[in-house]
CSV table of C-alpha atoms in Angstrom, one decimal:
chain,number,residue,atom,x,y,z
T,20,UNK,CA,78.7,75.3,76.5
T,21,UNK,CA,78.2,78.9,75.3
T,22,UNK,CA,80.8,80.2,73.0
T,23,UNK,CA,83.1,82.8,74.6
T,24,UNK,CA,83.2,86.2,72.9
T,25,UNK,CA,86.1,86.6,70.6
T,26,UNK,CA,88.7,89.3,71.5
T,27,UNK,CA,88.1,92.7,69.9
T,28,UNK,CA,90.1,93.3,66.7
T,29,UNK,CA,93.2,95.4,67.0
T,30,UNK,CA,92.5,99.1,67.4
T,31,UNK,CA,89.1,98.6,69.0
T,32,UNK,CA,88.5,98.8,72.8
T,33,UNK,CA,86.1,96.6,74.7
T,34,UNK,CA,83.5,99.5,74.6
T,35,UNK,CA,83.4,99.2,70.9
T,36,UNK,CA,85.0,102.6,70.4
T,37,UNK,CA,88.2,102.9,68.5
T,38,UNK,CA,91.3,103.8,70.4
T,39,UNK,CA,91.6,107.6,70.6
T,40,UNK,CA,93.9,109.1,68.1
T,41,UNK,CA,97.0,111.0,69.0
T,42,UNK,CA,96.4,114.8,69.0
T,43,UNK,CA,98.4,116.4,66.2
T,44,UNK,CA,100.9,119.0,67.2
T,45,UNK,CA,100.0,122.1,65.2
T,46,UNK,CA,102.8,124.3,66.7
T,47,UNK,CA,104.1,126.7,64.0
T,48,UNK,CA,107.4,125.5,62.5
T,49,UNK,CA,109.6,126.6,59.6
T,50,UNK,CA,108.4,125.1,56.3
T,51,UNK,CA,105.5,123.5,58.0
T,52,UNK,CA,102.6,122.7,55.7
T,53,UNK,CA,99.9,123.1,58.3
T,54,UNK,CA,99.9,124.7,61.8
T,55,UNK,CA,98.1,127.1,64.1
T,56,UNK,CA,98.5,130.5,62.5
T,57,UNK,CA,100.3,133.0,64.7
T,58,UNK,CA,98.1,135.8,63.2
T,59,UNK,CA,94.6,134.4,63.5
T,60,UNK,CA,95.1,131.2,65.7
T,61,UNK,CA,93.3,129.0,63.2
T,62,UNK,CA,94.8,125.7,62.2
T,63,UNK,CA,95.2,126.0,58.5
T,64,UNK,CA,97.4,125.1,55.5
T,65,UNK,CA,100.4,127.4,55.0
T,66,UNK,CA,101.8,128.5,51.7
T,67,UNK,CA,105.5,129.3,51.6
T,68,UNK,CA,107.2,132.0,49.6
T,69,UNK,CA,111.0,131.8,49.0
T,70,UNK,CA,113.1,135.0,49.2
T,71,UNK,CA,115.8,135.4,46.6
T,72,UNK,CA,118.9,137.5,46.3
T,73,UNK,CA,120.8,138.4,43.2
T,74,UNK,CA,124.4,137.4,43.1
T,75,UNK,CA,126.9,138.1,40.2
T,76,UNK,CA,128.0,135.0,38.3
T,77,UNK,CA,131.0,135.0,35.9
T,78,UNK,CA,130.3,133.9,32.3
T,79,UNK,CA,132.4,133.9,29.1
T,80,UNK,CA,130.5,137.1,28.2
T,81,UNK,CA,131.0,138.8,31.5
T,82,UNK,CA,129.1,138.9,34.8
T,83,UNK,CA,125.4,138.3,34.9
T,84,UNK,CA,123.0,138.5,37.9
T,85,UNK,CA,121.8,135.2,39.1
T,86,UNK,CA,118.9,134.7,41.5
T,87,UNK,CA,119.7,132.5,44.5
T,88,UNK,CA,117.1,131.5,47.1
T,89,UNK,CA,118.0,132.3,50.7
T,90,UNK,CA,117.3,128.9,52.3
T,91,UNK,CA,117.0,130.1,55.9
T,92,UNK,CA,114.6,133.0,55.2
T,93,UNK,CA,111.0,132.7,54.2
T,94,UNK,CA,107.4,133.9,54.4
T,95,UNK,CA,104.5,131.7,55.4
T,96,UNK,CA,101.0,132.7,54.3
T,97,UNK,CA,97.9,131.4,56.2
T,98,UNK,CA,95.2,129.9,54.0
T,99,UNK,CA,92.6,131.0,56.5
T,100,UNK,CA,93.3,134.7,57.1
T,101,UNK,CA,95.8,135.4,54.3
T,102,UNK,CA,98.2,137.1,56.6
T,103,UNK,CA,102.0,136.4,56.4
T,104,UNK,CA,104.6,135.5,59.0
T,105,UNK,CA,108.4,136.2,58.6
T,106,UNK,CA,110.9,133.4,59.5
T,107,UNK,CA,114.7,133.5,59.8
T,108,UNK,CA,117.0,130.7,60.6
T,109,UNK,CA,114.1,128.4,61.4
T,110,UNK,CA,112.6,130.8,63.9
T,111,UNK,CA,109.5,132.9,63.8
T,112,UNK,CA,110.5,136.6,63.7
T,113,UNK,CA,107.2,138.3,63.1
T,114,UNK,CA,104.8,138.2,64.9
T,115,UNK,CA,106.9,137.6,68.0
T,116,UNK,CA,105.0,137.0,71.2
T,117,UNK,CA,101.6,137.8,69.8
T,118,UNK,CA,100.9,134.1,69.2
T,119,UNK,CA,100.8,133.4,72.9
T,120,UNK,CA,98.6,136.4,73.8
T,121,UNK,CA,95.6,136.9,71.5
T,122,UNK,CA,94.1,140.3,71.6
T,123,UNK,CA,90.4,140.0,72.8
T,124,UNK,CA,88.1,140.8,70.0
T,125,UNK,CA,86.0,143.2,72.2
T,126,UNK,CA,89.0,145.0,73.7
T,127,UNK,CA,88.3,148.8,73.4
T,128,UNK,CA,90.4,150.7,71.0
T,129,UNK,CA,91.6,153.1,73.7
T,130,UNK,CA,93.6,150.3,75.4
T,131,UNK,CA,94.3,148.0,72.5
T,132,UNK,CA,97.6,149.5,71.7
T,133,UNK,CA,99.0,148.9,75.2
T,134,UNK,CA,97.9,145.2,75.0
T,135,UNK,CA,99.4,144.7,71.6
T,136,UNK,CA,102.7,146.4,72.6
T,137,UNK,CA,102.9,144.2,75.7
T,138,UNK,CA,102.3,141.1,73.6
T,139,UNK,CA,105.1,142.2,71.2
T,140,UNK,CA,107.7,142.6,73.9
T,141,UNK,CA,106.6,140.1,76.6
T,142,UNK,CA,109.5,137.7,75.8
T,143,UNK,CA,112.2,140.4,75.6
T,144,UNK,CA,111.1,142.5,78.6
T,145,UNK,CA,108.6,141.0,81.0
T,146,UNK,CA,108.9,144.1,83.3
T,147,UNK,CA,108.0,146.5,80.5
T,148,UNK,CA,105.2,144.3,79.3
T,149,UNK,CA,103.8,144.1,82.9
T,150,UNK,CA,103.9,147.9,83.1
T,151,UNK,CA,102.0,148.3,79.8
T,152,UNK,CA,99.4,145.7,80.9
T,153,UNK,CA,98.8,147.5,84.2
T,154,UNK,CA,98.0,150.6,82.3
T,155,UNK,CA,95.8,148.6,79.9
T,156,UNK,CA,93.9,147.0,82.8
T,157,UNK,CA,93.5,150.4,84.6
T,158,UNK,CA,92.2,152.1,81.4
T,159,UNK,CA,89.9,149.1,80.6
T,160,UNK,CA,88.3,149.3,84.1
T,161,UNK,CA,87.8,153.0,83.9
T,162,UNK,CA,86.2,152.6,80.5
T,163,UNK,CA,83.7,149.9,81.3
T,164,UNK,CA,82.9,151.4,84.8
T,165,UNK,CA,82.6,155.0,83.6
T,166,UNK,CA,84.9,156.2,86.3
T,167,UNK,CA,87.9,158.5,86.3
T,168,UNK,CA,89.8,156.8,89.1
T,169,UNK,CA,91.0,153.2,89.1
T,170,UNK,CA,89.9,152.7,92.7
T,171,UNK,CA,86.4,154.0,92.0
T,172,UNK,CA,86.2,151.8,88.9
T,173,UNK,CA,87.0,148.7,90.9
T,174,UNK,CA,84.3,149.6,93.4
T,175,UNK,CA,81.8,150.1,90.6
T,176,UNK,CA,82.6,146.8,88.9
T,177,UNK,CA,82.2,145.1,92.3
T,178,UNK,CA,78.8,146.7,92.6
T,179,UNK,CA,77.9,145.4,89.2
T,180,UNK,CA,78.7,141.9,90.3
T,181,UNK,CA,82.2,141.2,88.9
T,182,UNK,CA,83.5,138.0,90.6
T,183,UNK,CA,85.4,138.5,93.8
T,184,UNK,CA,88.7,136.9,92.7
T,185,UNK,CA,88.8,139.4,89.8
T,186,UNK,CA,88.2,142.3,92.2
T,187,UNK,CA,91.0,141.1,94.5
T,188,UNK,CA,93.3,140.8,91.5
T,189,UNK,CA,92.5,144.3,90.4
T,190,UNK,CA,93.3,145.7,93.8
T,191,UNK,CA,96.7,143.9,93.6
T,192,UNK,CA,97.3,145.5,90.2
T,193,UNK,CA,96.3,148.9,91.5
T,194,UNK,CA,98.6,148.7,94.5
T,195,UNK,CA,101.6,147.0,92.8
T,196,UNK,CA,101.2,149.4,89.8
T,197,UNK,CA,101.8,152.4,92.0
T,198,UNK,CA,105.0,150.8,93.3
T,199,UNK,CA,106.2,149.6,89.9
T,200,UNK,CA,106.0,153.0,88.3
T,201,UNK,CA,107.0,155.1,91.3
T,202,UNK,CA,109.0,158.1,90.4
T,203,UNK,CA,108.7,157.4,86.7
T,204,UNK,CA,111.1,154.4,86.9
T,205,UNK,CA,110.4,150.8,86.3
T,206,UNK,CA,110.7,148.8,89.5
T,207,UNK,CA,109.7,145.3,90.5
T,208,UNK,CA,110.7,141.8,89.5
T,209,UNK,CA,107.9,141.0,87.1
T,210,UNK,CA,108.5,137.7,85.3
T,211,UNK,CA,106.8,135.7,82.6
T,212,UNK,CA,104.3,134.2,85.1
T,213,UNK,CA,103.3,137.7,86.2
T,214,UNK,CA,102.8,138.9,82.7
T,215,UNK,CA,100.8,135.8,81.8
T,216,UNK,CA,98.5,136.5,84.8
T,217,UNK,CA,98.0,140.1,83.7
T,218,UNK,CA,97.2,139.0,80.1
T,219,UNK,CA,94.6,136.6,81.5
T,220,UNK,CA,93.1,139.2,83.8
T,221,UNK,CA,92.7,141.7,81.0
T,222,UNK,CA,91.0,139.1,78.9
T,223,UNK,CA,88.7,138.1,81.8
T,224,UNK,CA,87.5,141.7,82.3
T,225,UNK,CA,86.7,142.0,78.6
T,226,UNK,CA,84.8,138.7,78.6
T,227,UNK,CA,82.8,139.6,81.7
T,228,UNK,CA,82.2,143.3,81.2
T,229,UNK,CA,81.8,143.5,77.5
T,230,UNK,CA,81.5,140.3,75.5
T,231,UNK,CA,79.1,138.4,77.8
T,232,UNK,CA,76.8,141.5,78.1
T,233,UNK,CA,76.9,142.0,74.4
T,234,UNK,CA,75.9,138.4,73.8
T,235,UNK,CA,73.1,138.6,76.3
T,236,UNK,CA,71.8,141.7,74.6
T,237,UNK,CA,71.9,139.9,71.3
T,238,UNK,CA,69.9,137.1,72.9
T,239,UNK,CA,67.3,139.5,74.1
T,240,UNK,CA,67.1,141.0,70.6
T,241,UNK,CA,66.6,137.6,69.1
T,242,UNK,CA,63.7,136.8,71.4
T,243,UNK,CA,62.2,140.3,70.9
T,244,UNK,CA,62.6,143.1,73.5
T,245,UNK,CA,58.8,143.4,74.0
T,246,UNK,CA,58.2,139.7,74.4
T,247,UNK,CA,61.2,139.5,76.7
T,248,UNK,CA,60.0,142.4,78.9
T,249,UNK,CA,56.5,140.9,79.1
T,250,UNK,CA,57.7,137.5,80.2
T,251,UNK,CA,60.2,139.0,82.7
T,252,UNK,CA,57.3,141.0,84.2
T,253,UNK,CA,55.2,137.8,84.5
T,254,UNK,CA,58.0,136.0,86.2
T,255,UNK,CA,58.4,138.9,88.7
T,256,UNK,CA,54.7,138.9,89.5
T,257,UNK,CA,54.8,135.1,90.0
T,258,UNK,CA,57.8,135.4,92.3
T,259,UNK,CA,56.0,138.1,94.4
T,260,UNK,CA,52.9,136.0,94.7
T,261,UNK,CA,54.9,133.0,95.8
T,262,UNK,CA,56.7,135.0,98.5
T,263,UNK,CA,53.3,136.3,99.9
T,264,UNK,CA,51.9,132.8,100.2
T,265,UNK,CA,54.9,131.6,102.4
């Protein structure tokens, strides 16, 4: 009688692979030794700096200043980027909401300030953040499309092949933006979900209209523009020849 296979050792599945580990929670926390940096979004070690205050202490020779560390106030410095974050009473004070809304690397400087300000106040005032993001998206579309009007910019982006869901979303932003800022007053009931959608839309536009095209151009450059053009011409001729033989 053949011997039956022995059960796998503890911690090993039948497939021979080890049981998957539990994903670590790298959420930023006060006095945490390692977490996802709110400034650069890299999971890295954090160095903490205590903040001290001087308080008078009575001695036989009179009063002397004594340094006392403020236990609920501190600075964390990221080992990856070197930037610092300010904490008070166990809560992240600076940066505030920027951790949840990373600024796209290729976002043009003309609209970057609107995006950054929206990120900073998104938690405190979703309506104000939404207004800033609508201006950011409108300016971004005009910039990449080379148009002076938002409506014309959307049409141009559609002509260039931007995905239809993005086009529809831009029309929604254009129409609701006119209502929200009507008469110079802030209307509407924009909430955190709306703001998150606007952040994502802005990032998608940057990705499609700027980042991907830049990466494709870098790909062409790495192949060699002349070689790329020659092969592209050969492919076009082959396609024309194939269409004539049908």
